[in-house]
mmCIF file of C-alpha atoms in Angstrom:
data_model
loop_
_atom_site.group_PDB
_atom_site.id
_atom_site.type_symbol
_atom_site.label_atom_id
_atom_site.label_comp_id
_atom_site.label_asym_id
_atom_site.label_seq_id
_atom_site.Cartn_x
_atom_site.Cartn_y
_atom_site.Cartn_z
ATOM 1 C CA UNK A 287 -32.760 -37.176 65.941
ATOM 2 C CA UNK A 288 -32.398 -40.921 66.500
ATOM 3 C CA UNK A 289 -30.549 -40.098 69.742
ATOM 4 C CA UNK A 290 -33.487 -37.948 70.930
ATOM 5 C CA UNK A 291 -36.066 -40.606 70.019
ATOM 6 C CA UNK A 292 -34.037 -43.278 71.784
ATOM 7 C CA UNK A 293 -33.702 -41.146 74.946
ATOM 8 C CA UNK A 294 -37.493 -40.606 75.081
ATOM 9 C CA UNK A 295 -38.149 -44.313 74.407
ATOM 10 C CA UNK A 296 -35.870 -45.210 77.344
ATOM 11 C CA UNK A 297 -37.905 -42.968 79.671
ATOM 12 C CA UNK A 298 -41.210 -44.493 78.507
ATOM 13 C CA UNK A 299 -39.734 -47.989 78.800
ATOM 14 C CA UNK A 300 -38.824 -47.252 82.422
ATOM 15 C CA UNK A 301 -42.417 -46.156 83.109
ATOM 16 C CA UNK A 302 -43.806 -49.347 81.496
ATOM 17 C CA UNK A 303 -41.384 -51.561 83.453
ATOM 18 C CA UNK A 304 -42.517 -49.985 86.737
ATOM 19 C CA UNK A 305 -46.165 -50.583 85.816
ATOM 20 C CA UNK A 306 -45.410 -54.199 84.858
ATOM 21 C CA UNK A 307 -43.857 -54.703 88.317
ATOM 22 C CA UNK A 308 -46.911 -53.060 89.928
ATOM 23 C CA UNK A 309 -44.765 -50.123 91.090
ATOM 24 C CA UNK A 310 -45.640 -46.441 90.757
ATOM 25 C CA UNK A 311 -43.584 -44.932 87.902
ATOM 26 C CA UNK A 312 -41.132 -42.171 88.824
ATOM 27 C CA UNK A 313 -39.235 -39.615 86.716
ATOM 28 C CA UNK A 314 -35.892 -38.431 88.115
ATOM 29 C CA UNK A 315 -34.804 -34.883 87.297
ATOM 30 C CA UNK A 316 -31.649 -33.056 88.406
ATOM 31 C CA UNK A 317 -32.305 -30.297 90.922
ATOM 32 C CA UNK A 318 -31.586 -27.333 88.619
ATOM 33 C CA UNK A 319 -32.130 -24.506 91.109
ATOM 34 C CA UNK A 320 -29.866 -25.661 93.947
ATOM 35 C CA UNK A 321 -26.528 -23.799 94.191
ATOM 36 C CA UNK A 322 -25.040 -26.902 95.871
ATOM 37 C CA UNK A 323 -25.331 -28.680 92.510
ATOM 38 C CA UNK A 324 -23.386 -25.964 90.712
ATOM 39 C CA UNK A 325 -19.634 -25.568 90.337
ATOM 40 C CA UNK A 326 -17.852 -22.534 88.959
ATOM 41 C CA UNK A 327 -15.214 -23.000 86.305
ATOM 42 C CA UNK A 328 -13.327 -19.976 85.021
ATOM 43 C CA UNK A 329 -13.360 -21.244 81.430
ATOM 44 C CA UNK A 330 -17.066 -22.171 81.336
ATOM 45 C CA UNK A 331 -18.936 -20.307 84.059
ATOM 46 C CA UNK A 332 -21.599 -21.941 86.206
ATOM 47 C CA UNK A 333 -22.018 -25.596 85.327
ATOM 48 C CA UNK A 334 -23.961 -28.462 86.812
ATOM 49 C CA UNK A 335 -21.939 -31.055 88.677
ATOM 50 C CA UNK A 336 -22.080 -34.602 87.269
ATOM 51 C CA UNK A 337 -23.122 -36.128 90.605
ATOM 52 C CA UNK A 338 -25.756 -33.538 91.508
ATOM 53 C CA UNK A 339 -28.775 -34.147 93.724
ATOM 54 C CA UNK A 340 -32.006 -35.051 91.968
ATOM 55 C CA UNK A 341 -35.696 -34.731 92.691
ATOM 56 C CA UNK A 342 -38.249 -37.419 91.988
ATOM 57 C CA UNK A 343 -41.490 -36.672 90.181
ATOM 58 C CA UNK A 344 -43.747 -39.451 91.385
ATOM 59 C CA UNK A 345 -46.969 -40.620 89.744
ATOM 60 C CA UNK A 346 -48.482 -41.796 93.065
ATOM 61 C CA UNK A 347 -48.043 -38.562 95.011
ATOM 62 C CA UNK A 348 -50.829 -35.914 94.893
ATOM 63 C CA UNK A 349 -48.258 -33.061 94.838
ATOM 64 C CA UNK A 350 -46.427 -34.337 91.752
ATOM 65 C CA UNK A 351 -48.874 -36.616 89.873
ATOM 66 C CA UNK A 352 -50.051 -33.809 87.569
ATOM 67 C CA UNK A 353 -46.480 -32.744 86.790
ATOM 68 C CA UNK A 354 -45.616 -36.383 86.019
ATOM 69 C CA UNK A 355 -48.536 -36.546 83.551
ATOM 70 C CA UNK A 356 -47.603 -33.213 81.941
ATOM 71 C CA UNK A 357 -43.999 -34.345 81.464
ATOM 72 C CA UNK A 358 -45.176 -37.466 79.637
ATOM 73 C CA UNK A 359 -47.605 -35.381 77.563
ATOM 74 C CA UNK A 360 -44.833 -32.974 76.455
ATOM 75 C CA UNK A 361 -42.418 -35.890 75.867
ATOM 76 C CA UNK A 362 -44.990 -37.411 73.472
ATOM 77 C CA UNK A 363 -45.350 -34.048 71.648
ATOM 78 C CA UNK A 364 -41.547 -33.753 71.318
ATOM 79 C CA UNK A 365 -41.342 -37.353 70.061
ATOM 80 C CA UNK A 366 -43.888 -36.638 67.284
ATOM 81 C CA UNK A 367 -42.100 -33.397 66.274
ATOM 82 C CA UNK A 368 -38.688 -35.069 66.064
ATOM 83 C CA UNK A 369 -40.185 -37.953 64.058
ATOM 84 C CA UNK A 370 -41.894 -35.611 61.572
ATOM 85 C CA UNK A 371 -39.032 -33.055 61.590
ATOM 86 C CA UNK A 372 -41.373 -30.231 62.617
ATOM 87 C CA UNK A 373 -40.770 -27.504 65.191
ATOM 88 C CA UNK A 374 -42.932 -25.686 67.734
ATOM 89 C CA UNK A 375 -42.367 -22.765 70.072
ATOM 90 C CA UNK A 376 -42.982 -23.075 73.815
ATOM 91 C CA UNK A 377 -46.034 -20.862 73.231
ATOM 92 C CA UNK A 378 -47.384 -23.284 70.593
ATOM 93 C CA UNK A 379 -47.114 -26.112 73.120
ATOM 94 C CA UNK A 380 -48.913 -24.086 75.811
ATOM 95 C CA UNK A 381 -51.712 -23.020 73.437
ATOM 96 C CA UNK A 382 -52.251 -26.602 72.250
ATOM 97 C CA UNK A 383 -54.066 -27.147 75.575
ATOM 98 C CA UNK A 384 -54.153 -24.094 77.845
ATOM 99 C CA UNK A 385 -56.588 -25.710 80.299
ATOM 100 C CA UNK A 386 -54.341 -28.716 80.782
ATOM 101 C CA UNK A 387 -51.078 -26.770 81.225
ATOM 102 C CA UNK A 388 -52.534 -23.894 83.233
ATOM 103 C CA UNK A 389 -49.740 -21.402 82.485
ATOM 104 C CA UNK A 390 -46.855 -20.729 80.112
ATOM 105 C CA UNK A 391 -44.327 -20.903 82.969
ATOM 106 C CA UNK A 392 -45.355 -24.518 83.715
ATOM 107 C CA UNK A 393 -44.562 -25.470 80.101
ATOM 108 C CA UNK A 394 -41.230 -23.573 80.195
ATOM 109 C CA UNK A 395 -40.158 -25.312 83.415
ATOM 110 C CA UNK A 396 -41.105 -28.782 82.178
ATOM 111 C CA UNK A 397 -39.259 -28.318 78.873
ATOM 112 C CA UNK A 398 -36.098 -27.291 80.756
ATOM 113 C CA UNK A 399 -36.516 -30.289 83.092
ATOM 114 C CA UNK A 400 -36.902 -32.635 80.110
ATOM 115 C CA UNK A 401 -33.844 -31.153 78.386
ATOM 116 C CA UNK A 402 -31.829 -31.610 81.589
ATOM 117 C CA UNK A 403 -33.184 -35.133 82.255
ATOM 118 C CA UNK A 404 -32.404 -36.361 78.710
ATOM 119 C CA UNK A 405 -29.100 -34.399 78.625
ATOM 120 C CA UNK A 406 -30.117 -33.041 75.215
ATOM 121 C CA UNK A 407 -30.058 -29.297 74.311
ATOM 122 C CA UNK A 408 -33.512 -27.787 73.949
ATOM 123 C CA UNK A 409 -33.202 -26.956 70.239
ATOM 124 C CA UNK A 410 -32.464 -30.660 69.519
ATOM 125 C CA UNK A 411 -35.882 -31.395 71.078
ATOM 126 C CA UNK A 412 -37.407 -29.292 68.234
ATOM 127 C CA UNK A 413 -38.738 -26.765 70.754
ATOM 128 C CA UNK A 414 -37.998 -23.155 69.839
ATOM 129 C CA UNK A 415 -38.332 -20.299 72.271
ATOM 130 C CA UNK A 416 -39.950 -17.062 71.161
ATOM 131 C CA UNK A 417 -37.182 -14.547 70.529
ATOM 132 C CA UNK A 418 -37.241 -11.081 72.046
ATOM 133 C CA UNK A 419 -33.665 -9.975 71.353
ATOM 134 C CA UNK A 420 -32.485 -7.597 68.602
ATOM 135 C CA UNK A 421 -29.265 -7.397 66.590
ATOM 136 C CA UNK A 422 -27.863 -4.594 64.396
ATOM 137 C CA UNK A 423 -24.542 -3.432 62.975
ATOM 138 C CA UNK A 424 -21.831 -4.899 60.796
ATOM 139 C CA UNK A 425 -23.122 -8.435 60.307
ATOM 140 C CA UNK A 426 -24.667 -10.588 57.606
ATOM 141 C CA UNK A 427 -25.690 -14.250 57.662
ATOM 142 C CA UNK A 428 -27.987 -16.809 56.042
ATOM 143 C CA UNK A 429 -30.863 -18.263 58.067
ATOM 144 C CA UNK A 430 -31.635 -21.972 58.057
ATOM 145 C CA UNK A 431 -34.379 -21.571 55.423
ATOM 146 C CA UNK A 432 -31.986 -19.703 53.080
ATOM 147 C CA UNK A 433 -33.122 -16.163 53.926
ATOM 148 C CA UNK A 434 -30.190 -13.758 53.654
ATOM 149 C CA UNK A 435 -29.998 -11.197 56.458
ATOM 150 C CA UNK A 436 -27.807 -8.128 56.095
ATOM 151 C CA UNK A 437 -27.709 -5.892 59.170
ATOM 152 C CA UNK A 438 -24.849 -3.810 57.725
ATOM 153 C CA UNK A 439 -26.760 -1.733 55.179
ATOM 154 C CA UNK A 440 -28.947 0.373 57.412
ATOM 155 C CA UNK A 441 -29.954 1.311 60.902
ATOM 156 C CA UNK A 442 -32.558 -1.462 60.725
ATOM 157 C CA UNK A 443 -33.036 -3.719 63.712
ATOM 158 C CA UNK A 444 -33.302 -7.456 63.110
ATOM 159 C CA UNK A 445 -34.870 -9.922 65.508
ATOM 160 C CA UNK A 446 -32.444 -12.559 66.776
ATOM 161 C CA UNK A 447 -33.164 -15.754 64.740
ATOM 162 C CA UNK A 448 -35.337 -18.380 66.445
ATOM 163 C CA UNK A 449 -32.966 -21.145 65.318
ATOM 164 C CA UNK A 450 -29.492 -19.750 65.984
ATOM 165 C CA UNK A 451 -27.823 -23.140 65.438
ATOM 166 C CA UNK A 452 -29.112 -23.157 61.848
ATOM 167 C CA UNK A 453 -27.592 -19.834 60.716
ATOM 168 C CA UNK A 454 -24.512 -19.956 58.487
ATOM 169 C CA UNK A 455 -22.217 -17.851 56.272
ATOM 170 C CA UNK A 456 -21.663 -15.285 59.039
ATOM 171 C CA UNK A 457 -19.542 -12.380 57.822
ATOM 172 C CA UNK A 458 -18.541 -9.191 59.594
ATOM 173 C CA UNK A 459 -15.853 -6.521 59.671
ATOM 174 C CA UNK A 460 -16.790 -5.622 63.262
ATOM 175 C CA UNK A 461 -13.983 -4.776 65.666
ATOM 176 C CA UNK A 462 -16.092 -5.591 68.752
ATOM 177 C CA UNK A 463 -19.551 -6.646 69.943
ATOM 178 C CA UNK A 464 -21.575 -4.443 72.286
ATOM 179 C CA UNK A 465 -24.293 -6.072 74.415
ATOM 180 C CA UNK A 466 -26.789 -3.429 75.525
ATOM 181 C CA UNK A 467 -29.075 -4.160 78.471
ATOM 182 C CA UNK A 468 -32.117 -2.167 77.425
ATOM 183 C CA UNK A 469 -34.028 -1.633 74.230
ATOM 184 C CA UNK A 470 -34.273 2.165 74.773
ATOM 185 C CA UNK A 471 -30.460 2.562 74.953
ATOM 186 C CA UNK A 472 -30.031 0.223 71.970
ATOM 187 C CA UNK A 473 -32.462 2.336 69.890
ATOM 188 C CA UNK A 474 -30.726 5.551 70.987
ATOM 189 C CA UNK A 475 -27.320 4.239 69.822
ATOM 190 C CA UNK A 476 -28.908 3.258 66.499
ATOM 191 C CA UNK A 477 -30.408 6.725 66.064
ATOM 192 C CA UNK A 478 -26.954 8.220 66.740
ATOM 193 C CA UNK A 479 -25.478 5.846 64.091
ATOM 194 C CA UNK A 480 -23.013 4.674 66.754
ATOM 195 C CA UNK A 481 -21.973 1.418 65.076
ATOM 196 C CA UNK A 482 -20.631 3.300 62.045
ATOM 197 C CA UNK A 483 -19.134 6.358 63.722
ATOM 198 C CA UNK A 484 -16.647 4.831 66.181
ATOM 199 C CA UNK A 485 -15.615 1.702 64.280
ATOM 200 C CA UNK A 486 -17.656 -1.108 62.761
ATOM 201 C CA UNK A 487 -19.304 -3.164 65.490
ATOM 202 C CA UNK A 488 -22.219 -5.505 66.180
ATOM 203 C CA UNK A 489 -24.838 -4.455 68.721
ATOM 204 C CA UNK A 490 -27.145 -6.891 70.524
ATOM 205 C CA UNK A 491 -29.832 -6.419 73.144
ATOM 206 C CA UNK A 492 -31.746 -9.101 75.034
ATOM 207 C CA UNK A 493 -34.126 -6.298 76.158
ATOM 208 C CA UNK A 494 -33.540 -7.098 79.814
ATOM 209 C CA UNK A 495 -32.817 -10.636 80.997
ATOM 210 C CA UNK A 496 -31.742 -12.373 77.765
ATOM 211 C CA UNK A 497 -33.696 -15.276 76.302
ATOM 212 C CA UNK A 498 -31.941 -18.452 75.204
ATOM 213 C CA UNK A 499 -31.653 -17.409 71.527
ATOM 214 C CA UNK A 500 -29.951 -14.093 72.353
ATOM 215 C CA UNK A 501 -27.422 -15.924 74.544
ATOM 216 C CA UNK A 502 -26.856 -18.530 71.814
ATOM 217 C CA UNK A 503 -26.252 -15.767 69.252
ATOM 218 C CA UNK A 504 -23.694 -14.009 71.482
ATOM 219 C CA UNK A 505 -21.897 -17.344 71.869
ATOM 220 C CA UNK A 506 -22.075 -18.072 68.123
ATOM 221 C CA UNK A 507 -20.634 -14.637 67.276
ATOM 222 C CA UNK A 508 -17.819 -15.208 69.769
ATOM 223 C CA UNK A 509 -17.044 -18.636 68.268
ATOM 224 C CA UNK A 510 -17.168 -17.199 64.718
ATOM 225 C CA UNK A 511 -15.187 -13.966 65.092
ATOM 226 C CA UNK A 512 -13.245 -14.082 68.400
ATOM 227 C CA UNK A 513 -13.513 -10.288 68.800
ATOM 228 C CA UNK A 514 -13.896 -8.453 72.137
ATOM 229 C CA UNK A 515 -17.392 -8.436 73.660
ATOM 230 C CA UNK A 516 -18.402 -5.543 75.935
ATOM 231 C CA UNK A 517 -21.535 -5.018 78.015
ATOM 232 C CA UNK A 518 -23.367 -1.738 78.582
ATOM 233 C CA UNK A 519 -25.657 -2.095 81.608
ATOM 234 C CA UNK A 520 -27.370 0.106 84.185
ATOM 235 C CA UNK A 521 -25.241 0.699 87.303
ATOM 236 C CA UNK A 522 -27.554 -1.330 89.504
ATOM 237 C CA UNK A 523 -27.729 -4.913 90.869
ATOM 238 C CA UNK A 524 -30.200 -5.939 88.152
ATOM 239 C CA UNK A 525 -27.802 -4.782 85.397
ATOM 240 C CA UNK A 526 -24.909 -6.668 87.012
ATOM 241 C CA UNK A 527 -27.094 -9.799 87.256
ATOM 242 C CA UNK A 528 -27.929 -9.620 83.530
ATOM 243 C CA UNK A 529 -24.263 -9.176 82.607
ATOM 244 C CA UNK A 530 -23.362 -12.231 84.731
ATOM 245 C CA UNK A 531 -25.976 -14.313 82.854
ATOM 246 C CA UNK A 532 -24.247 -13.531 79.518
ATOM 247 C CA UNK A 533 -20.765 -14.081 80.953
ATOM 248 C CA UNK A 534 -21.132 -16.943 83.431
ATOM 249 C CA UNK A 535 -24.632 -18.316 82.822
ATOM 250 C CA UNK A 536 -27.562 -18.909 85.148
ATOM 251 C CA UNK A 537 -28.156 -21.573 87.764
ATOM 252 C CA UNK A 538 -31.334 -22.884 86.114
ATOM 253 C CA UNK A 539 -29.601 -23.394 82.723
ATOM 254 C CA UNK A 540 -26.226 -24.530 84.115
ATOM 255 C CA UNK A 541 -26.683 -27.948 82.459
ATOM 256 C CA UNK A 542 -26.258 -26.135 79.092
ATOM 257 C CA UNK A 543 -23.431 -23.779 80.134
ATOM 258 C CA UNK A 544 -21.002 -25.049 77.455
ATOM 259 C CA UNK A 545 -23.249 -23.704 74.657
ATOM 260 C CA UNK A 546 -24.356 -20.479 76.319
ATOM 261 C CA UNK A 547 -21.639 -18.678 78.287
ATOM 262 C CA UNK A 548 -18.837 -16.381 77.079
ATOM 263 C CA UNK A 549 -16.462 -15.928 80.064
ATOM 264 C CA UNK A 550 -14.302 -13.410 78.155
ATOM 265 C CA UNK A 551 -17.077 -10.745 78.188
ATOM 266 C CA UNK A 552 -15.932 -7.390 79.633
ATOM 267 C CA UNK A 553 -17.872 -4.867 81.745
ATOM 268 C CA UNK A 554 -17.642 -1.561 79.847
ATOM 269 C CA UNK A 555 -20.219 0.470 81.751
ATOM 270 C CA UNK A 556 -22.036 1.985 83.394
ATOM 271 C CA UNK A 557 -19.584 1.456 86.277
ATOM 272 C CA UNK A 558 -20.469 2.684 89.776
ATOM 273 C CA UNK A 559 -17.052 4.414 89.817
ATOM 274 C CA UNK A 560 -18.011 6.302 86.610
ATOM 275 C CA UNK A 561 -20.781 8.125 88.485
ATOM 276 C CA UNK A 562 -18.230 9.725 90.792
ATOM 277 C CA UNK A 563 -15.645 10.248 88.055
ATOM 278 C CA UNK A 564 -18.123 12.091 85.829
ATOM 279 C CA UNK A 565 -19.528 14.145 88.719
ATOM 280 C CA UNK A 566 -23.063 12.914 88.108
ATOM 281 C CA UNK A 567 -25.417 14.985 90.257
ATOM 282 C CA UNK A 568 -26.651 13.018 93.299
ATOM 283 C CA UNK A 569 -30.236 14.099 92.515
ATOM 284 C CA UNK A 570 -30.061 12.136 89.248
ATOM 285 C CA UNK A 571 -29.305 8.873 91.130
ATOM 286 C CA UNK A 572 -31.925 6.487 92.532
ATOM 287 C CA UNK A 573 -31.848 5.222 96.151
ATOM 288 C CA UNK A 574 -31.618 1.450 96.697
ATOM 289 C CA UNK A 575 -34.731 -0.557 97.574
ATOM 290 C CA UNK A 576 -34.639 -3.509 99.970
ATOM 291 C CA UNK A 577 -34.800 -5.749 96.898
ATOM 292 C CA UNK A 578 -31.689 -4.052 95.445
ATOM 293 C CA UNK A 579 -29.799 -4.627 98.701
ATOM 294 C CA UNK A 580 -30.712 -8.327 98.765
ATOM 295 C CA UNK A 581 -29.857 -8.814 95.088
ATOM 296 C CA UNK A 582 -26.454 -7.096 95.485
ATOM 297 C CA UNK A 583 -25.640 -9.104 98.638
ATOM 298 C CA UNK A 584 -26.441 -12.366 96.820
ATOM 299 C CA UNK A 585 -24.269 -11.384 93.795
ATOM 300 C CA UNK A 586 -21.336 -10.482 96.074
ATOM 301 C CA UNK A 587 -21.401 -14.014 97.534
ATOM 302 C CA UNK A 588 -21.235 -15.759 94.168
ATOM 303 C CA UNK A 589 -18.123 -17.806 93.360
ATOM 304 C CA UNK A 590 -17.179 -15.838 90.234
ATOM 305 C CA UNK A 591 -16.930 -12.482 92.050
ATOM 306 C CA UNK A 592 -13.960 -13.804 94.053
ATOM 307 C CA UNK A 593 -11.896 -14.108 90.839
ATOM 308 C CA UNK A 594 -12.885 -10.605 89.653
ATOM 309 C CA UNK A 595 -11.230 -8.208 92.149
ATOM 310 C CA UNK A 596 -12.053 -5.121 90.041
ATOM 311 C CA UNK A 597 -15.718 -6.100 89.809
ATOM 312 C CA UNK A 598 -15.696 -6.704 93.552
ATOM 313 C CA UNK A 599 -14.471 -3.141 94.085
ATOM 314 C CA UNK A 600 -17.251 -1.698 91.896
ATOM 315 C CA UNK A 601 -19.899 -3.671 93.787
ATOM 316 C CA UNK A 602 -18.457 -2.368 97.068
ATOM 317 C CA UNK A 603 -18.782 1.224 95.761
ATOM 318 C CA UNK A 604 -22.413 0.503 94.862
ATOM 319 C CA UNK A 605 -23.112 -1.090 98.261
ATOM 320 C CA UNK A 606 -21.504 1.806 100.172
ATOM 321 C CA UNK A 607 -23.391 4.531 98.273
ATOM 322 C CA UNK A 608 -26.715 2.605 98.263
ATOM 323 C CA UNK A 609 -27.476 4.465 95.025
ATOM 324 C CA UNK A 610 -28.098 3.183 91.514
ATOM 325 C CA UNK A 611 -28.244 4.787 88.064
ATOM 326 C CA UNK A 612 -29.691 3.997 84.674
ATOM 327 C CA UNK A 613 -27.579 4.529 81.547
ATOM 328 C CA UNK A 614 -29.950 7.416 80.690
ATOM 329 C CA UNK A 615 -28.392 9.377 83.581
ATOM 330 C CA UNK A 616 -25.623 10.367 81.133
ATOM 331 C CA UNK A 617 -28.118 12.573 79.262
ATOM 332 C CA UNK A 618 -27.866 14.904 82.285
ATOM 333 C CA UNK A 619 -24.383 15.777 80.906
ATOM 334 C CA UNK A 620 -25.592 16.195 77.298
ATOM 335 C CA UNK A 621 -28.207 14.513 75.091
ATOM 336 C CA UNK A 622 -25.676 12.519 73.011
ATOM 337 C CA UNK A 623 -22.987 12.126 75.702
ATOM 338 C CA UNK A 624 -23.253 8.300 75.633
ATOM 339 C CA UNK A 625 -22.476 7.873 71.924
ATOM 340 C CA UNK A 626 -20.303 10.981 71.378
ATOM 341 C CA UNK A 627 -18.083 10.980 74.505
ATOM 342 C CA UNK A 628 -18.620 8.125 76.961
ATOM 343 C CA UNK A 629 -18.383 5.054 74.712
ATOM 344 C CA UNK A 630 -15.649 6.348 72.323
ATOM 345 C CA UNK A 631 -13.436 7.312 75.306
ATOM 346 C CA UNK A 632 -14.005 3.987 77.053
ATOM 347 C CA UNK A 633 -13.204 2.008 73.925
ATOM 348 C CA UNK A 634 -10.141 4.119 73.036
ATOM 349 C CA UNK A 635 -8.564 4.192 76.502
ATOM 350 C CA UNK A 636 -9.509 0.717 77.730
ATOM 351 C CA UNK A 637 -12.018 1.729 80.382
ATOM 352 C CA UNK A 638 -13.460 -1.739 80.885
ATOM 353 C CA UNK A 639 -13.121 -4.441 83.546
#
């Protein structure tokens, strides 16, 4: 905490020095959304380059003066929380003055900018993000406040903890981890008692694009157990994008890649080639939208696709057919095809990429 306080004090000192010299104070933040600032490393994923371009948030410019003020306001809130060892969610910060901040996304952006500027992970700033992910299966652990969580006993779903770094005593007999894109598929697998029938496993869903805590938990489970991690996504560009976030990270959070990515993650399904292999009826597939085409084209250009020839092939199949499918398409074969046939066969015969 002393490191965090010192980093904030240095920023404020810089502002005061500028004022003392009758200069307009400026905050310098790395440009987090520019692909030119990102390098791809096989062992880490997408990470920010040390000498990346930065943007200046000036106090004397009408376009950025408000953002400058909001950054100082949130820095002061973080400083007080670290000093008093209290925590707040991003929502708490927004609701402390909704008129001032204007929207939740403004708060989210500024907190990420501050984390990047100070080079300090967000949880060390005592800011917690609201968790939306779920976990179930063969896993038990103790939360930071001493609460014991046992996912193993039942088909109960547990919310991913809001302070993943604080959990300890993780135990599991799981043979693999399955990341499921959507909540509906996750619930279906629970109803079918999938994680007990095939072999003990841990199931996680970020319910779409994963939040920070879900990604941190996947990474923590990988560090703790070193067991295979598979993803079960829709066969569409959006599903591929989500899988890439778990595996290689995102551009906007590339400054935290070392804590968030798991490059060993495997693509289990739903593969575009599976649709042909299983003779899925064309009527059950969904035609591409313009947005799908653009998203797929942008994914195909990314640096990590070049080192994944089998993925590249699957994306080419998707691009050529211009059709996509949700995991639910497998119910056209039989209602429990996913848990009874598809997943057991894939896991037994190595049908992943």
